[in-house]
Short mmCIF file of N, CA and C in Angstrom, two decimals:
data_model
loop_
_atom_site.label_atom_id
_atom_site.label_comp_id
_atom_site.label_asym_id
_atom_site.label_seq_id
_atom_site.Cartn_x
_atom_site.Cartn_y
_atom_site.Cartn_z
N MET V 1 0.84 -1.19 0.00
CA MET V 1 0.00 0.00 0.00
C MET V 1 0.88 1.24 0.00
N ASP V 2 0.60 2.15 -0.88
CA ASP V 2 1.31 3.41 -0.94
C ASP V 2 0.66 4.38 0.04
N LEU V 3 1.45 5.01 0.90
CA LEU V 3 0.92 5.88 1.94
C LEU V 3 1.40 7.31 1.71
N HIS V 4 0.48 8.24 1.83
CA HIS V 4 0.80 9.67 1.75
C HIS V 4 0.17 10.36 2.94
N PHE V 5 0.95 11.15 3.63
CA PHE V 5 0.47 11.92 4.77
C PHE V 5 0.37 13.36 4.30
N VAL V 6 -0.83 13.92 4.31
CA VAL V 6 -1.04 15.28 3.80
C VAL V 6 -1.76 16.10 4.87
N PRO V 7 -0.99 16.85 5.67
CA PRO V 7 -1.64 17.70 6.69
C PRO V 7 -2.51 18.76 6.03
N ARG V 8 -3.58 19.12 6.72
CA ARG V 8 -4.47 20.17 6.24
C ARG V 8 -4.49 21.28 7.29
N LEU V 9 -4.11 22.48 6.90
CA LEU V 9 -4.08 23.63 7.78
C LEU V 9 -5.39 24.39 7.64
N ILE V 10 -6.09 24.55 8.74
CA ILE V 10 -7.37 25.26 8.74
C ILE V 10 -7.10 26.72 9.06
N VAL V 11 -7.61 27.60 8.19
CA VAL V 11 -7.33 29.04 8.29
C VAL V 11 -8.61 29.82 7.99
N PRO V 12 -8.69 31.07 8.44
CA PRO V 12 -9.87 31.88 8.13
C PRO V 12 -9.98 32.22 6.64
N ASP V 13 -8.85 32.47 5.99
CA ASP V 13 -8.84 32.92 4.59
C ASP V 13 -7.83 32.08 3.79
N PRO V 14 -8.30 31.03 3.12
CA PRO V 14 -7.35 30.15 2.42
C PRO V 14 -6.59 30.83 1.28
N ASP V 15 -7.18 31.82 0.64
CA ASP V 15 -6.47 32.52 -0.44
C ASP V 15 -5.27 33.28 0.11
N ARG V 16 -5.48 34.05 1.18
CA ARG V 16 -4.37 34.80 1.78
C ARG V 16 -3.32 33.88 2.38
N ALA V 17 -3.78 32.81 3.05
CA ALA V 17 -2.83 31.87 3.65
C ALA V 17 -2.01 31.18 2.56
N SER V 18 -2.64 30.80 1.46
CA SER V 18 -1.90 30.16 0.37
C SER V 18 -0.83 31.09 -0.19
N ALA V 19 -1.17 32.36 -0.33
CA ALA V 19 -0.18 33.34 -0.81
C ALA V 19 0.97 33.44 0.18
N PHE V 20 0.67 33.44 1.48
CA PHE V 20 1.71 33.49 2.51
C PHE V 20 2.65 32.30 2.38
N TYR V 21 2.10 31.09 2.29
CA TYR V 21 2.93 29.88 2.23
C TYR V 21 3.74 29.84 0.93
N ARG V 22 3.14 30.28 -0.15
CA ARG V 22 3.86 30.33 -1.42
C ARG V 22 5.02 31.33 -1.34
N ASP V 23 4.74 32.54 -0.86
CA ASP V 23 5.75 33.60 -0.85
C ASP V 23 6.82 33.40 0.23
N SER V 24 6.45 32.86 1.38
CA SER V 24 7.43 32.74 2.46
C SER V 24 8.15 31.40 2.47
N LEU V 25 7.44 30.31 2.19
CA LEU V 25 8.06 28.99 2.23
C LEU V 25 8.53 28.52 0.85
N GLY V 26 8.03 29.15 -0.20
CA GLY V 26 8.38 28.71 -1.54
C GLY V 26 7.56 27.52 -2.01
N SER V 27 6.41 27.30 -1.39
CA SER V 27 5.56 26.19 -1.82
C SER V 27 4.94 26.49 -3.18
N GLU V 28 4.51 25.45 -3.83
CA GLU V 28 3.87 25.57 -5.15
C GLU V 28 2.42 25.12 -5.02
N GLU V 29 1.49 25.98 -5.42
CA GLU V 29 0.09 25.60 -5.42
C GLU V 29 -0.14 24.64 -6.59
N VAL V 30 -0.67 23.44 -6.28
CA VAL V 30 -0.86 22.43 -7.32
C VAL V 30 -2.33 22.08 -7.55
N PHE V 31 -3.21 22.48 -6.65
CA PHE V 31 -4.64 22.21 -6.82
C PHE V 31 -5.43 23.25 -6.05
N ARG V 32 -6.54 23.66 -6.65
CA ARG V 32 -7.45 24.60 -5.99
C ARG V 32 -8.87 24.18 -6.34
N ALA V 33 -9.68 23.88 -5.30
CA ALA V 33 -11.07 23.53 -5.51
C ALA V 33 -11.86 24.78 -5.93
N ALA V 34 -12.93 24.57 -6.62
CA ALA V 34 -13.80 25.68 -7.01
C ALA V 34 -14.34 26.34 -5.74
N PRO V 35 -14.59 27.64 -5.80
CA PRO V 35 -15.13 28.33 -4.61
C PRO V 35 -16.49 27.76 -4.21
N GLY V 36 -16.71 27.70 -2.90
CA GLY V 36 -18.00 27.25 -2.38
C GLY V 36 -18.97 28.41 -2.32
N ASP V 37 -20.09 28.19 -1.64
CA ASP V 37 -21.12 29.22 -1.51
C ASP V 37 -20.61 30.49 -0.87
N ASP V 38 -19.61 30.37 0.00
CA ASP V 38 -19.07 31.55 0.69
C ASP V 38 -17.94 32.22 -0.10
N GLY V 39 -17.64 31.70 -1.30
CA GLY V 39 -16.61 32.30 -2.15
C GLY V 39 -15.21 31.79 -1.88
N ARG V 40 -15.04 30.95 -0.85
CA ARG V 40 -13.72 30.42 -0.52
C ARG V 40 -13.58 29.01 -1.06
N PRO V 41 -12.39 28.67 -1.57
CA PRO V 41 -12.18 27.28 -1.98
C PRO V 41 -12.15 26.38 -0.75
N SER V 42 -12.67 25.15 -0.89
CA SER V 42 -12.68 24.24 0.25
C SER V 42 -11.31 23.63 0.50
N VAL V 43 -10.45 23.64 -0.51
CA VAL V 43 -9.10 23.12 -0.33
C VAL V 43 -8.17 23.71 -1.39
N ILE V 44 -6.96 24.02 -0.97
CA ILE V 44 -5.88 24.42 -1.87
C ILE V 44 -4.69 23.55 -1.48
N GLU V 45 -4.17 22.80 -2.44
CA GLU V 45 -3.05 21.91 -2.14
C GLU V 45 -1.74 22.55 -2.59
N HIS V 46 -0.73 22.38 -1.75
CA HIS V 46 0.61 22.91 -2.01
C HIS V 46 1.62 21.77 -1.99
N ARG V 47 2.68 21.94 -2.76
CA ARG V 47 3.84 21.05 -2.71
C ARG V 47 4.98 21.86 -2.13
N LEU V 48 5.73 21.22 -1.26
CA LEU V 48 6.89 21.83 -0.64
C LEU V 48 7.97 20.78 -0.64
N GLY V 49 8.90 20.88 -1.56
CA GLY V 49 9.88 19.81 -1.74
C GLY V 49 9.15 18.56 -2.17
N GLY V 50 9.39 17.46 -1.49
CA GLY V 50 8.71 16.20 -1.81
C GLY V 50 7.45 15.97 -1.00
N ALA V 51 7.01 16.97 -0.26
CA ALA V 51 5.84 16.82 0.61
C ALA V 51 4.68 17.67 0.10
N ALA V 52 3.51 17.38 0.61
CA ALA V 52 2.32 18.15 0.27
C ALA V 52 1.61 18.56 1.55
N PHE V 53 0.91 19.67 1.48
CA PHE V 53 -0.01 20.07 2.54
C PHE V 53 -1.17 20.80 1.91
N ARG V 54 -2.27 20.85 2.62
CA ARG V 54 -3.48 21.50 2.11
C ARG V 54 -3.90 22.61 3.06
N VAL V 55 -4.56 23.60 2.49
CA VAL V 55 -5.10 24.73 3.23
C VAL V 55 -6.60 24.75 2.98
N SER V 56 -7.37 24.84 4.06
CA SER V 56 -8.83 24.87 3.95
C SER V 56 -9.39 25.93 4.88
N PRO V 57 -10.59 26.44 4.56
CA PRO V 57 -11.19 27.47 5.40
C PRO V 57 -11.77 26.88 6.68
N ALA V 58 -11.77 27.70 7.72
CA ALA V 58 -12.45 27.32 8.95
C ALA V 58 -13.95 27.27 8.68
N VAL V 59 -14.57 26.15 9.05
CA VAL V 59 -16.02 25.97 8.91
C VAL V 59 -16.48 25.30 10.20
N ALA V 60 -17.01 26.09 11.12
CA ALA V 60 -17.38 25.58 12.45
C ALA V 60 -18.38 24.42 12.35
N ASP V 61 -19.33 24.48 11.43
CA ASP V 61 -20.33 23.42 11.29
C ASP V 61 -19.70 22.07 10.94
N TRP V 62 -18.53 22.09 10.32
CA TRP V 62 -17.84 20.85 9.95
C TRP V 62 -16.82 20.44 11.00
N GLY V 63 -16.65 21.27 12.03
CA GLY V 63 -15.63 21.00 13.04
C GLY V 63 -14.24 21.42 12.60
N TRP V 64 -14.16 22.20 11.52
CA TRP V 64 -12.88 22.69 11.01
C TRP V 64 -12.60 24.04 11.66
N LEU V 65 -11.79 24.03 12.70
CA LEU V 65 -11.50 25.23 13.47
C LEU V 65 -10.04 25.61 13.30
N SER V 66 -9.80 26.91 13.18
CA SER V 66 -8.43 27.41 13.04
C SER V 66 -7.77 27.46 14.41
N PRO V 67 -6.44 27.57 14.45
CA PRO V 67 -5.77 27.70 15.76
C PRO V 67 -6.33 28.85 16.60
N ASP V 68 -6.67 29.97 15.96
CA ASP V 68 -7.21 31.09 16.73
C ASP V 68 -8.58 30.75 17.32
N ASP V 69 -9.38 29.92 16.62
CA ASP V 69 -10.67 29.47 17.16
C ASP V 69 -10.48 28.62 18.41
N LEU V 70 -9.33 27.93 18.47
CA LEU V 70 -9.06 26.99 19.56
C LEU V 70 -8.17 27.58 20.64
N GLY V 71 -7.73 28.82 20.47
CA GLY V 71 -6.82 29.44 21.44
C GLY V 71 -5.37 29.07 21.25
N GLY V 72 -5.02 28.58 20.05
CA GLY V 72 -3.64 28.22 19.75
C GLY V 72 -3.57 26.86 19.06
N SER V 73 -2.39 26.51 18.62
CA SER V 73 -2.19 25.24 17.92
C SER V 73 -1.37 24.29 18.78
N PRO V 74 -1.82 23.03 18.92
CA PRO V 74 -1.05 22.05 19.66
C PRO V 74 -0.05 21.30 18.77
N VAL V 75 0.04 21.67 17.50
CA VAL V 75 0.86 20.95 16.54
C VAL V 75 2.03 21.82 16.09
N LEU V 76 3.22 21.21 16.03
CA LEU V 76 4.41 21.88 15.48
C LEU V 76 4.70 21.26 14.12
N LEU V 77 4.78 22.08 13.10
CA LEU V 77 5.13 21.63 11.76
C LEU V 77 6.60 21.94 11.56
N GLU V 78 7.41 20.92 11.34
CA GLU V 78 8.85 21.14 11.17
C GLU V 78 9.23 20.92 9.73
N ILE V 79 9.98 21.89 9.18
CA ILE V 79 10.52 21.72 7.84
C ILE V 79 12.03 21.89 7.91
N VAL V 80 12.71 21.07 7.14
CA VAL V 80 14.16 21.12 7.05
C VAL V 80 14.48 21.84 5.74
N VAL V 81 15.21 22.93 5.84
CA VAL V 81 15.51 23.77 4.69
C VAL V 81 17.01 24.06 4.64
N ALA V 82 17.49 24.44 3.47
CA ALA V 82 18.91 24.75 3.31
C ALA V 82 19.31 25.99 4.12
N ASP V 83 18.42 26.98 4.20
CA ASP V 83 18.74 28.23 4.88
C ASP V 83 17.57 28.66 5.76
N PRO V 84 17.51 28.14 7.00
CA PRO V 84 16.39 28.50 7.87
C PRO V 84 16.31 30.00 8.17
N ASP V 85 17.45 30.68 8.18
CA ASP V 85 17.43 32.12 8.44
C ASP V 85 16.68 32.86 7.33
N ALA V 86 16.94 32.50 6.08
CA ALA V 86 16.28 33.17 4.95
C ALA V 86 14.78 32.88 4.96
N VAL V 87 14.41 31.62 5.22
CA VAL V 87 12.98 31.27 5.26
C VAL V 87 12.32 32.00 6.43
N GLY V 88 12.97 32.03 7.58
CA GLY V 88 12.42 32.74 8.73
C GLY V 88 12.24 34.22 8.46
N GLU V 89 13.19 34.82 7.78
CA GLU V 89 13.09 36.24 7.42
C GLU V 89 11.90 36.47 6.50
N ARG V 90 11.74 35.63 5.48
CA ARG V 90 10.59 35.78 4.57
C ARG V 90 9.28 35.63 5.33
N MET V 91 9.24 34.67 6.25
CA MET V 91 8.01 34.47 7.02
C MET V 91 7.69 35.69 7.88
N THR V 92 8.70 36.26 8.54
CA THR V 92 8.43 37.42 9.41
C THR V 92 8.04 38.64 8.59
N VAL V 93 8.65 38.83 7.44
CA VAL V 93 8.28 39.95 6.57
C VAL V 93 6.81 39.81 6.14
N GLN V 94 6.35 38.57 5.98
CA GLN V 94 4.97 38.31 5.56
C GLN V 94 3.99 38.25 6.74
N GLY V 95 4.47 38.48 7.97
CA GLY V 95 3.56 38.57 9.10
C GLY V 95 3.69 37.50 10.17
N ALA V 96 4.64 36.57 10.03
CA ALA V 96 4.85 35.57 11.09
C ALA V 96 5.57 36.23 12.27
N ARG V 97 5.47 35.59 13.42
CA ARG V 97 6.12 36.09 14.63
C ARG V 97 7.12 35.05 15.12
N THR V 98 8.33 35.49 15.40
CA THR V 98 9.36 34.60 15.93
C THR V 98 9.07 34.30 17.39
N LEU V 99 9.00 33.02 17.72
CA LEU V 99 8.79 32.59 19.11
C LEU V 99 10.10 32.13 19.74
N VAL V 100 10.92 31.44 18.96
CA VAL V 100 12.24 30.99 19.40
C VAL V 100 13.20 31.36 18.28
N PRO V 101 14.18 32.20 18.54
CA PRO V 101 15.09 32.66 17.48
C PRO V 101 15.79 31.48 16.78
N ILE V 102 16.07 31.67 15.50
CA ILE V 102 16.82 30.68 14.74
C ILE V 102 18.28 30.84 15.11
N GLU V 103 18.82 29.78 15.73
CA GLU V 103 20.20 29.80 16.23
C GLU V 103 20.80 28.41 16.11
N ASN V 104 22.12 28.35 16.21
CA ASN V 104 22.79 27.05 16.32
C ASN V 104 22.39 26.44 17.65
N ARG V 105 21.98 25.18 17.61
CA ARG V 105 21.53 24.49 18.81
C ARG V 105 22.56 23.46 19.26
N PRO V 106 22.61 23.14 20.54
CA PRO V 106 23.61 22.20 21.05
C PRO V 106 23.43 20.78 20.50
N TYR V 107 22.29 20.49 19.91
CA TYR V 107 22.06 19.15 19.35
C TYR V 107 22.52 19.05 17.90
N GLY V 108 23.24 20.08 17.41
CA GLY V 108 23.90 19.98 16.11
C GLY V 108 23.11 20.48 14.92
N LEU V 109 22.03 21.22 15.16
CA LEU V 109 21.25 21.80 14.06
C LEU V 109 21.03 23.28 14.33
N ARG V 110 20.68 23.99 13.30
CA ARG V 110 20.29 25.40 13.41
C ARG V 110 18.77 25.41 13.29
N SER V 111 18.09 25.92 14.29
CA SER V 111 16.63 25.89 14.23
C SER V 111 16.02 26.99 15.09
N GLY V 112 14.75 27.23 14.82
CA GLY V 112 13.96 28.20 15.56
C GLY V 112 12.49 27.93 15.32
N ARG V 113 11.63 28.66 16.02
CA ARG V 113 10.19 28.43 15.92
C ARG V 113 9.47 29.75 15.63
N LEU V 114 8.49 29.67 14.70
CA LEU V 114 7.69 30.83 14.34
C LEU V 114 6.21 30.48 14.37
N ARG V 115 5.39 31.49 14.60
CA ARG V 115 3.93 31.35 14.51
C ARG V 115 3.51 32.13 13.27
N ASP V 116 2.88 31.44 12.34
CA ASP V 116 2.46 32.14 11.11
C ASP V 116 1.25 33.02 11.40
N PRO V 117 0.86 33.89 10.48
CA PRO V 117 -0.25 34.81 10.74
C PRO V 117 -1.59 34.12 10.98
N TYR V 118 -1.66 32.80 10.74
CA TYR V 118 -2.91 32.05 10.87
C TYR V 118 -2.89 31.15 12.10
N GLY V 119 -1.84 31.28 12.94
CA GLY V 119 -1.77 30.57 14.19
C GLY V 119 -1.02 29.25 14.17
N HIS V 120 -0.57 28.81 13.00
CA HIS V 120 0.15 27.55 12.90
C HIS V 120 1.61 27.74 13.31
N LEU V 121 2.16 26.75 14.03
CA LEU V 121 3.51 26.81 14.56
C LEU V 121 4.46 26.04 13.67
N TRP V 122 5.58 26.67 13.34
CA TRP V 122 6.57 26.08 12.44
C TRP V 122 7.94 26.04 13.11
N ILE V 123 8.63 24.91 12.99
CA ILE V 123 10.03 24.81 13.37
C ILE V 123 10.80 24.81 12.04
N LEU V 124 11.73 25.72 11.91
CA LEU V 124 12.60 25.77 10.73
C LEU V 124 13.95 25.21 11.15
N THR V 125 14.42 24.18 10.46
CA THR V 125 15.64 23.50 10.83
C THR V 125 16.57 23.40 9.62
N GLY V 126 17.85 23.54 9.87
CA GLY V 126 18.87 23.39 8.83
C GLY V 126 20.22 23.08 9.46
N ASP V 127 21.23 23.06 8.64
CA ASP V 127 22.58 22.76 9.11
C ASP V 127 23.14 23.93 9.89
N LEU V 128 24.09 23.64 10.77
CA LEU V 128 24.77 24.68 11.55
C LEU V 128 25.49 25.66 10.63
N ARG V 129 25.60 26.88 11.10
CA ARG V 129 26.38 27.88 10.37
C ARG V 129 27.77 27.92 10.94
#
């Protein structure tokens, strides 16, 4: 059986969030569902390296709640990138907030943590400088 794990990030505005992920992380939008009755697409799929993730609108009736609806996110999304400093800078310019600075860590990696404008938590990891 071929297995694919595709996280879905629930956000208030999938169009704006997709632009954020494309511009800050360098993801590629590969699929967009037609807009629903509220004008928002129900899913936008992105590719990031060899992985995929989806962005969908918050819909309380479906139980799809954004981190802000829940008072924060209990999930950390970690991506390994060639230059975590550059990715972190792009994210902050686009509205993310640094929670843990990107620095060389004693466990042999360079990493830090950011909260994107939609409440999702990201660990950016790369090689030591």
